[in-house]
PDB file of C-alpha atoms in Angstrom:
ATOM      1  CA  MET A   1      -0.213  -0.193   0.168  1.00  0.00           C
ATOM      2  CA  ARG A   2       1.285   3.283  -0.667  1.00  0.00           C
ATOM      3  CA  VAL A   3       1.171   4.800   2.805  1.00  0.00           C
ATOM      4  CA  LEU A   4       1.014   8.199   4.326  1.00  0.00           C
ATOM      5  CA  LEU A   5       2.629   8.486   7.599  1.00  0.00           C
ATOM      6  CA  VAL A   6       1.930  11.671   9.769  1.00  0.00           C
ATOM      7  CA  GLU A   7       3.980  11.926  12.436  1.00  0.00           C
ATOM      8  CA  ASP A   8       6.306  14.585  13.713  1.00  0.00           C
ATOM      9  CA  ASP A   9       8.702  12.650  15.749  1.00  0.00           C
ATOM     10  CA  ASP A  10      11.704  12.225  13.507  1.00  0.00           C
ATOM     11  CA  GLY A  11      12.660   9.209  15.605  1.00  0.00           C
ATOM     12  CA  VAL A  12       9.639   7.405  16.002  1.00  0.00           C
ATOM     13  CA  ALA A  13       8.706   8.533  11.929  1.00  0.00           C
ATOM     14  CA  ASP A  14      12.205   7.024  10.763  1.00  0.00           C
ATOM     15  CA  ALA A  15      11.828   3.955  12.651  1.00  0.00           C
ATOM     16  CA  LEU A  16       8.395   3.294  11.243  1.00  0.00           C
ATOM     17  CA  VAL A  17       9.116   4.186   7.631  1.00  0.00           C
ATOM     18  CA  GLU A  18      11.657   1.609   7.834  1.00  0.00           C
ATOM     19  CA  ALA A  19       9.387  -0.899   9.134  1.00  0.00           C
ATOM     20  CA  LEU A  20       6.525  -0.287   6.599  1.00  0.00           C
ATOM     21  CA  GLU A  21       9.419  -0.667   3.750  1.00  0.00           C
ATOM     22  CA  ALA A  22      10.178  -3.648   4.613  1.00  0.00           C
ATOM     23  CA  ASN A  23       7.075  -4.979   4.344  1.00  0.00           C
ATOM     24  CA  ASP A  24       6.683  -4.333   0.711  1.00  0.00           C
ATOM     25  CA  HIS A  25       4.667  -1.048   1.810  1.00  0.00           C
ATOM     26  CA  ARG A  26       5.825   2.262   0.301  1.00  0.00           C
ATOM     27  CA  PRO A  27       5.466   4.702   3.171  1.00  0.00           C
ATOM     28  CA  SER A  28       6.204   9.012   2.600  1.00  0.00           C
ATOM     29  CA  ARG A  29       5.992  10.748   5.873  1.00  0.00           C
ATOM     30  CA  VAL A  30       5.050  14.631   6.735  1.00  0.00           C
ATOM     31  CA  ALA A  31       5.467  16.285  10.218  1.00  0.00           C
ATOM     32  CA  ARG A  32       2.471  18.574   9.368  1.00  0.00           C
ATOM     33  CA  GLY A  33      -1.495  18.725   9.654  1.00  0.00           C
ATOM     34  CA  ALA A  34      -1.488  20.682   6.337  1.00  0.00           C
ATOM     35  CA  ASP A  35       0.875  18.969   4.611  1.00  0.00           C
ATOM     36  CA  ALA A  36      -1.519  15.768   5.101  1.00  0.00           C
ATOM     37  CA  LEU A  37      -4.821  17.727   3.956  1.00  0.00           C
ATOM     38  CA  LEU A  38      -2.672  19.029   0.502  1.00  0.00           C
ATOM     39  CA  VAL A  39      -1.261  15.254  -0.500  1.00  0.00           C
ATOM     40  CA  HIS A  40      -3.811  12.525   1.252  1.00  0.00           C
ATOM     41  CA  ARG A  41      -5.597  11.927  -2.027  1.00  0.00           C
ATOM     42  CA  ASP A  42      -2.414  10.305  -3.371  1.00  0.00           C
ATOM     43  CA  PHE A  43      -2.102   7.254  -0.633  1.00  0.00           C
ATOM     44  CA  ASP A  44      -4.402   3.997   0.142  1.00  0.00           C
ATOM     45  CA  LEU A  45      -4.047   4.588   4.024  1.00  0.00           C
ATOM     46  CA  LEU A  46      -3.060   7.418   6.510  1.00  0.00           C
ATOM     47  CA  LEU A  47      -1.165   6.709   9.989  1.00  0.00           C
ATOM     48  CA  LEU A  48      -2.011  10.037  11.930  1.00  0.00           C
ATOM     49  CA  ASP A  49      -0.792  10.850  15.023  1.00  0.00           C
ATOM     50  CA  LEU A  50      -2.577  13.411  17.181  1.00  0.00           C
ATOM     51  CA  GLY A  51       0.123  15.312  18.471  1.00  0.00           C
ATOM     52  CA  LEU A  52       1.334  17.371  15.504  1.00  0.00           C
ATOM     53  CA  PRO A  53       3.087  20.971  15.966  1.00  0.00           C
ATOM     54  CA  ASP A  54       0.855  23.144  13.538  1.00  0.00           C
ATOM     55  CA  THR A  55      -2.883  21.600  14.598  1.00  0.00           C
ATOM     56  CA  ASP A  56      -4.746  18.852  16.764  1.00  0.00           C
ATOM     57  CA  GLY A  57      -4.685  16.051  14.790  1.00  0.00           C
ATOM     58  CA  LEU A  58      -8.337  15.296  15.233  1.00  0.00           C
ATOM     59  CA  GLU A  59      -8.999  18.724  13.436  1.00  0.00           C
ATOM     60  CA  VAL A  60      -7.068  17.192  10.260  1.00  0.00           C
ATOM     61  CA  LEU A  61      -9.113  14.220  10.562  1.00  0.00           C
ATOM     62  CA  ARG A  62     -12.489  15.611  10.267  1.00  0.00           C
ATOM     63  CA  LYS A  63     -11.008  18.261   7.114  1.00  0.00           C
ATOM     64  CA  ILE A  64      -9.881  14.766   5.578  1.00  0.00           C
ATOM     65  CA  ARG A  65     -13.067  12.944   6.313  1.00  0.00           C
ATOM     66  CA  LYS A  66     -15.227  15.954   4.492  1.00  0.00           C
ATOM     67  CA  MET A  67     -12.947  15.243   1.803  1.00  0.00           C
ATOM     68  CA  SER A  68     -12.253  11.970   1.303  1.00  0.00           C
ATOM     69  CA  PRO A  69     -12.799   7.986   2.458  1.00  0.00           C
ATOM     70  CA  VAL A  70      -9.593   7.153   2.360  1.00  0.00           C
ATOM     71  CA  PRO A  71      -8.699   4.616   5.834  1.00  0.00           C
ATOM     72  CA  VAL A  72      -7.033   6.576   8.070  1.00  0.00           C
ATOM     73  CA  LEU A  73      -5.439   4.846  11.178  1.00  0.00           C
ATOM     74  CA  VAL A  74      -4.398   6.895  13.907  1.00  0.00           C
ATOM     75  CA  LEU A  75      -1.485   6.360  15.864  1.00  0.00           C
ATOM     76  CA  THR A  76      -1.209   8.300  19.050  1.00  0.00           C
ATOM     77  CA  ALA A  77       0.697   8.200  22.445  1.00  0.00           C
ATOM     78  CA  ARG A  78      -3.092   9.881  23.479  1.00  0.00           C
ATOM     79  CA  GLY A  79      -4.787   7.163  24.947  1.00  0.00           C
ATOM     80  CA  ASP A  80      -7.421   8.657  27.064  1.00  0.00           C
ATOM     81  CA  GLU A  81     -11.394   7.113  26.335  1.00  0.00           C
ATOM     82  CA  ARG A  82     -12.560  11.058  25.387  1.00  0.00           C
ATOM     83  CA  SER A  83      -9.620  10.919  22.429  1.00  0.00           C
ATOM     84  CA  ILE A  84     -10.513   7.693  21.434  1.00  0.00           C
ATOM     85  CA  VAL A  85     -14.188   7.964  21.128  1.00  0.00           C
ATOM     86  CA  ARG A  86     -13.794  11.678  19.312  1.00  0.00           C
ATOM     87  CA  GLY A  87     -11.500   9.781  17.035  1.00  0.00           C
ATOM     88  CA  LEU A  88     -13.548   6.733  16.006  1.00  0.00           C
ATOM     89  CA  ARG A  89     -16.485   9.441  15.643  1.00  0.00           C
ATOM     90  CA  LEU A  90     -14.638  11.521  13.290  1.00  0.00           C
ATOM     91  CA  GLY A  91     -14.050   9.022  11.233  1.00  0.00           C
ATOM     92  CA  ALA A  92     -11.054   7.069  12.057  1.00  0.00           C
ATOM     93  CA  ASP A  93     -10.833   3.612  10.882  1.00  0.00           C
ATOM     94  CA  ASP A  94      -9.170   2.068  13.842  1.00  0.00           C
ATOM     95  CA  TYR A  95      -7.264   4.145  16.733  1.00  0.00           C
ATOM     96  CA  LEU A  96      -3.866   2.493  18.068  1.00  0.00           C
ATOM     97  CA  VAL A  97      -2.069   3.724  21.364  1.00  0.00           C
ATOM     98  CA  LYS A  98       1.448   3.932  21.412  1.00  0.00           C
ATOM     99  CA  PRO A  99       3.616   1.891  21.974  1.00  0.00           C
ATOM    100  CA  VAL A 100       2.281  -0.527  19.482  1.00  0.00           C
ATOM    101  CA  ARG A 101       3.928  -4.002  18.010  1.00  0.00           C
ATOM    102  CA  LEU A 102       4.855  -4.155  14.563  1.00  0.00           C
ATOM    103  CA  GLY A 103       3.041  -7.146  13.800  1.00  0.00           C
ATOM    104  CA  GLU A 104      -0.282  -5.806  15.282  1.00  0.00           C
ATOM    105  CA  LEU A 105      -0.057  -2.693  13.181  1.00  0.00           C
ATOM    106  CA  LEU A 106       0.363  -4.262  10.073  1.00  0.00           C
ATOM    107  CA  ALA A 107      -2.144  -6.762  10.688  1.00  0.00           C
ATOM    108  CA  ARG A 108      -4.500  -3.779  11.698  1.00  0.00           C
ATOM    109  CA  MET A 109      -3.644  -1.723   8.792  1.00  0.00           C
ATOM    110  CA  ASP A 110      -4.499  -4.916   6.471  1.00  0.00           C
ATOM    111  CA  ALA A 111      -8.016  -5.059   8.076  1.00  0.00           C
ATOM    112  CA  VAL A 112      -8.584  -1.457   7.393  1.00  0.00           C
ATOM    113  CA  ALA A 113      -7.720  -2.071   3.713  1.00  0.00           C
ATOM    114  CA  ARG A 114      -9.877  -4.838   3.248  1.00  0.00           C
ATOM    115  CA  ARG A 115     -12.925  -2.946   5.389  1.00  0.00           C
ATOM    116  CA  SER A 116     -12.248  -0.378   2.641  1.00  0.00           C
ATOM    117  CA  ALA A 117     -12.186  -2.088   0.101  1.00  0.00           C
ATOM    118  CA  ALA A 118     -15.820  -4.049   0.596  1.00  0.00           C
ATOM    119  CA  LEU A 119     -17.000  -0.972   1.352  1.00  0.00           C
ATOM    120  CA  THR A 120     -16.277   0.679  -1.775  1.00  0.00           C
ATOM    121  CA  GLY A 121     -16.529  -2.543  -3.967  1.00  0.00           C
ATOM    122  CA  PRO A 122     -16.092  -2.384  -7.951  1.00  0.00           C
ATOM    123  CA  LYS A 123     -17.816   0.447  -9.462  1.00  0.00           C
ATOM    124  CA  ASP A 124     -17.966   1.740 -12.782  1.00  0.00           C
ATOM    125  CA  ARG A 125     -15.191   4.590 -12.880  1.00  0.00           C
ATOM    126  CA  THR A 126     -16.572   5.812 -16.377  1.00  0.00           C
ATOM    127  CA  VAL A 127     -18.774   9.077 -16.550  1.00  0.00           C
ATOM    128  CA  ARG A 128     -20.488   9.523 -19.561  1.00  0.00           C
ATOM    129  CA  VAL A 129     -22.464  12.808 -20.239  1.00  0.00           C
ATOM    130  CA  GLY A 130     -23.816  13.181 -23.502  1.00  0.00           C
ATOM    131  CA  ASP A 131     -20.641  12.446 -26.012  1.00  0.00           C
ATOM    132  CA  VAL A 132     -17.977  13.380 -23.899  1.00  0.00           C
ATOM    133  CA  GLU A 133     -16.596   9.932 -21.484  1.00  0.00           C
ATOM    134  CA  ILE A 134     -14.253  10.824 -18.183  1.00  0.00           C
ATOM    135  CA  ASP A 135     -12.540   7.526 -17.170  1.00  0.00           C
ATOM    136  CA  LEU A 136     -11.485   8.604 -13.651  1.00  0.00           C
ATOM    137  CA  GLU A 137      -9.455   6.164 -13.330  1.00  0.00           C
ATOM    138  CA  GLY A 138      -7.562   5.940 -16.180  1.00  0.00           C
ATOM    139  CA  ARG A 139      -7.668   9.933 -16.077  1.00  0.00           C
ATOM    140  CA  ARG A 140      -8.818  10.120 -19.868  1.00  0.00           C
ATOM    141  CA  VAL A 141     -11.022  12.503 -21.173  1.00  0.00           C
ATOM    142  CA  VAL A 142     -12.386  11.933 -25.037  1.00  0.00           C
ATOM    143  CA  VAL A 143     -14.987  14.824 -26.391  1.00  0.00           C
ATOM    144  CA  GLY A 144     -16.900  12.593 -29.626  1.00  0.00           C
ATOM    145  CA  ALA A 145     -14.175  10.514 -31.054  1.00  0.00           C
ATOM    146  CA  ALA A 146     -11.109  12.788 -29.795  1.00  0.00           C
ATOM    147  CA  GLU A 147      -8.729  12.280 -26.760  1.00  0.00           C
ATOM    148  CA  VAL A 148      -8.443  15.509 -24.974  1.00  0.00           C
ATOM    149  CA  LEU A 149      -5.697  16.372 -22.874  1.00  0.00           C
ATOM    150  CA  LEU A 150      -5.791  17.913 -19.851  1.00  0.00           C
ATOM    151  CA  THR A 151      -3.462  19.139 -16.839  1.00  0.00           C
ATOM    152  CA  THR A 152      -3.484  17.399 -13.559  1.00  0.00           C
ATOM    153  CA  LYS A 153      -5.469  20.220 -12.139  1.00  0.00           C
ATOM    154  CA  GLU A 154      -7.963  20.257 -14.976  1.00  0.00           C
ATOM    155  CA  PHE A 155      -8.735  16.562 -14.704  1.00  0.00           C
ATOM    156  CA  ASP A 156      -9.255  16.807 -10.855  1.00  0.00           C
ATOM    157  CA  VAL A 157     -11.385  19.962 -11.110  1.00  0.00           C
ATOM    158  CA  LEU A 158     -13.923  17.694 -13.558  1.00  0.00           C
ATOM    159  CA  ALA A 159     -13.530  15.063 -11.944  1.00  0.00           C
ATOM    160  CA  ALA A 160     -14.529  16.076  -8.463  1.00  0.00           C
ATOM    161  CA  LEU A 161     -17.706  17.328 -10.783  1.00  0.00           C
ATOM    162  CA  ALA A 162     -18.181  13.958 -12.794  1.00  0.00           C
ATOM    163  CA  SER A 163     -18.309  11.756  -9.517  1.00  0.00           C
ATOM    164  CA  ARG A 164     -21.481  13.829  -8.580  1.00  0.00           C
ATOM    165  CA  ALA A 165     -22.534  14.230 -12.382  1.00  0.00           C
ATOM    166  CA  GLY A 166     -25.968  16.498 -12.611  1.00  0.00           C
ATOM    167  CA  THR A 167     -25.585  17.482  -8.940  1.00  0.00           C
ATOM    168  CA  ALA A 168     -24.468  20.984  -7.940  1.00  0.00           C
ATOM    169  CA  VAL A 169     -21.180  20.681  -6.047  1.00  0.00           C
ATOM    170  CA  SER A 170     -20.169  24.464  -4.522  1.00  0.00           C
ATOM    171  CA  ARG A 171     -16.656  26.010  -4.697  1.00  0.00           C
ATOM    172  CA  GLN A 172     -15.864  25.665  -1.274  1.00  0.00           C
ATOM    173  CA  GLN A 173     -16.255  21.584  -1.952  1.00  0.00           C
ATOM    174  CA  LEU A 174     -14.433  22.178  -5.462  1.00  0.00           C
ATOM    175  CA  MET A 175     -11.413  23.802  -3.547  1.00  0.00           C
ATOM    176  CA  ASP A 176     -11.295  21.231  -0.568  1.00  0.00           C
ATOM    177  CA  GLU A 177     -11.547  18.021  -2.920  1.00  0.00           C
ATOM    178  CA  VAL A 178      -8.751  19.583  -5.634  1.00  0.00           C
ATOM    179  CA  TRP A 179      -6.838  21.366  -3.510  1.00  0.00           C
ATOM    180  CA  GLY A 180      -6.620  20.056  -0.288  1.00  0.00           C
ATOM    181  CA  ASP A 181      -7.925  22.597   1.870  1.00  0.00           C
ATOM    182  CA  ALA A 182      -9.737  25.539   0.584  1.00  0.00           C
ATOM    183  CA  TYR A 183      -7.954  28.444   2.897  1.00  0.00           C
ATOM    184  CA  LEU A 184      -4.956  27.498   0.976  1.00  0.00           C
ATOM    185  CA  ALA A 185      -5.866  27.712  -1.893  1.00  0.00           C
ATOM    186  CA  VAL A 186      -5.886  30.855  -4.015  1.00  0.00           C
ATOM    187  CA  SER A 187      -9.734  31.077  -5.117  1.00  0.00           C
ATOM    188  CA  ARG A 188      -8.855  32.414  -8.879  1.00  0.00           C
ATOM    189  CA  SER A 189      -7.091  29.451  -9.609  1.00  0.00           C
ATOM    190  CA  LEU A 190     -10.314  27.247  -9.734  1.00  0.00           C
ATOM    191  CA  ASP A 191     -11.736  30.033 -12.021  1.00  0.00           C
ATOM    192  CA  VAL A 192      -8.610  29.560 -13.890  1.00  0.00           C
ATOM    193  CA  HIS A 193      -8.805  25.808 -14.158  1.00  0.00           C
ATOM    194  CA  LEU A 194     -12.486  25.863 -14.992  1.00  0.00           C
ATOM    195  CA  ALA A 195     -12.073  28.270 -18.069  1.00  0.00           C
ATOM    196  CA  GLY A 196      -9.489  25.924 -19.334  1.00  0.00           C
ATOM    197  CA  LEU A 197     -11.858  23.427 -19.168  1.00  0.00           C
ATOM    198  CA  ARG A 198     -14.526  25.297 -20.804  1.00  0.00           C
ATOM    199  CA  ALA A 199     -12.245  25.787 -23.686  1.00  0.00           C
ATOM    200  CA  LYS A 200     -11.050  22.001 -24.035  1.00  0.00           C
ATOM    201  CA  LEU A 201     -14.140  20.075 -23.800  1.00  0.00           C
ATOM    202  CA  ASP A 202     -15.747  22.914 -26.324  1.00  0.00           C
ATOM    203  CA  ARG A 203     -19.773  21.528 -24.891  1.00  0.00           C
ATOM    204  CA  PRO A 204     -21.716  24.757 -24.593  1.00  0.00           C
ATOM    205  CA  GLY A 205     -23.718  24.024 -21.546  1.00  0.00           C
ATOM    206  CA  LEU A 206     -22.088  21.129 -20.103  1.00  0.00           C
ATOM    207  CA  LEU A 207     -20.435  23.264 -17.505  1.00  0.00           C
ATOM    208  CA  THR A 208     -23.126  25.259 -15.241  1.00  0.00           C
ATOM    209  CA  THR A 209     -22.044  27.844 -13.529  1.00  0.00           C
ATOM    210  CA  ILE A 210     -24.845  28.211 -10.404  1.00  0.00           C
ATOM    211  CA  ARG A 211     -24.536  31.985  -9.481  1.00  0.00           C
ATOM    212  CA  GLY A 212     -23.639  32.147  -5.838  1.00  0.00           C
ATOM    213  CA  PHE A 213     -22.915  28.673  -4.978  1.00  0.00           C
ATOM    214  CA  GLY A 214     -20.717  26.441  -7.820  1.00  0.00           C
ATOM    215  CA  TYR A 215     -21.082  24.368 -10.665  1.00  0.00           C
ATOM    216  CA  ARG A 216     -23.456  21.599 -11.860  1.00  0.00           C
ATOM    217  CA  LEU A 217     -22.033  18.945 -15.041  1.00  0.00           C
ATOM    218  CA  GLY A 218     -24.467  17.938 -17.186  1.00  0.00           C
ATOM    219  CA  GLU A 219     -27.965  18.624 -16.708  1.00  0.00           C
TER     220      GLU A 219
END
């Protein structure tokens, strides 16, 4: 699995990264909650410490759950009942208190990943609106019979809309999903990417602006 370790203690992080690599996982480590919010989409599972230098890990968990169903396993020294209950209620898939045995951690990671796969299940990840076909897994867009090349962010914006085709999506939600945290994104960036999408797709009416709220893909 691609594992994002959110841990500010260098010694703990180095040991965990080494152990995960030795067990055929692909770990990356960040030390701050803000960094986790920006990159969590690129991973299959998050190991989240709660004692982070820039923000409380529970707040990071709350924000991630607004944006993504990615499995999150809290791994922290905070073992009081209130923290455990809050973590699970905020959407943690599991909660482990340090120090934890490596074998148990690996087993819990596998169990969380299995549950997540069972819940999501196989899905048709191709969205069709008129003669526009959006392959969410392959990150390909075909208009008519021709493939249209999009930038990474243009595709991310389109995918966020395509996953809710026919439904109004707010600007805030789009910015949260594409940039990780709306407060860290420049609002103008969304307008630029939407303009680029409209020009490249060349299908008037495909992307509708809902004044004062956001956007909708399709009818």
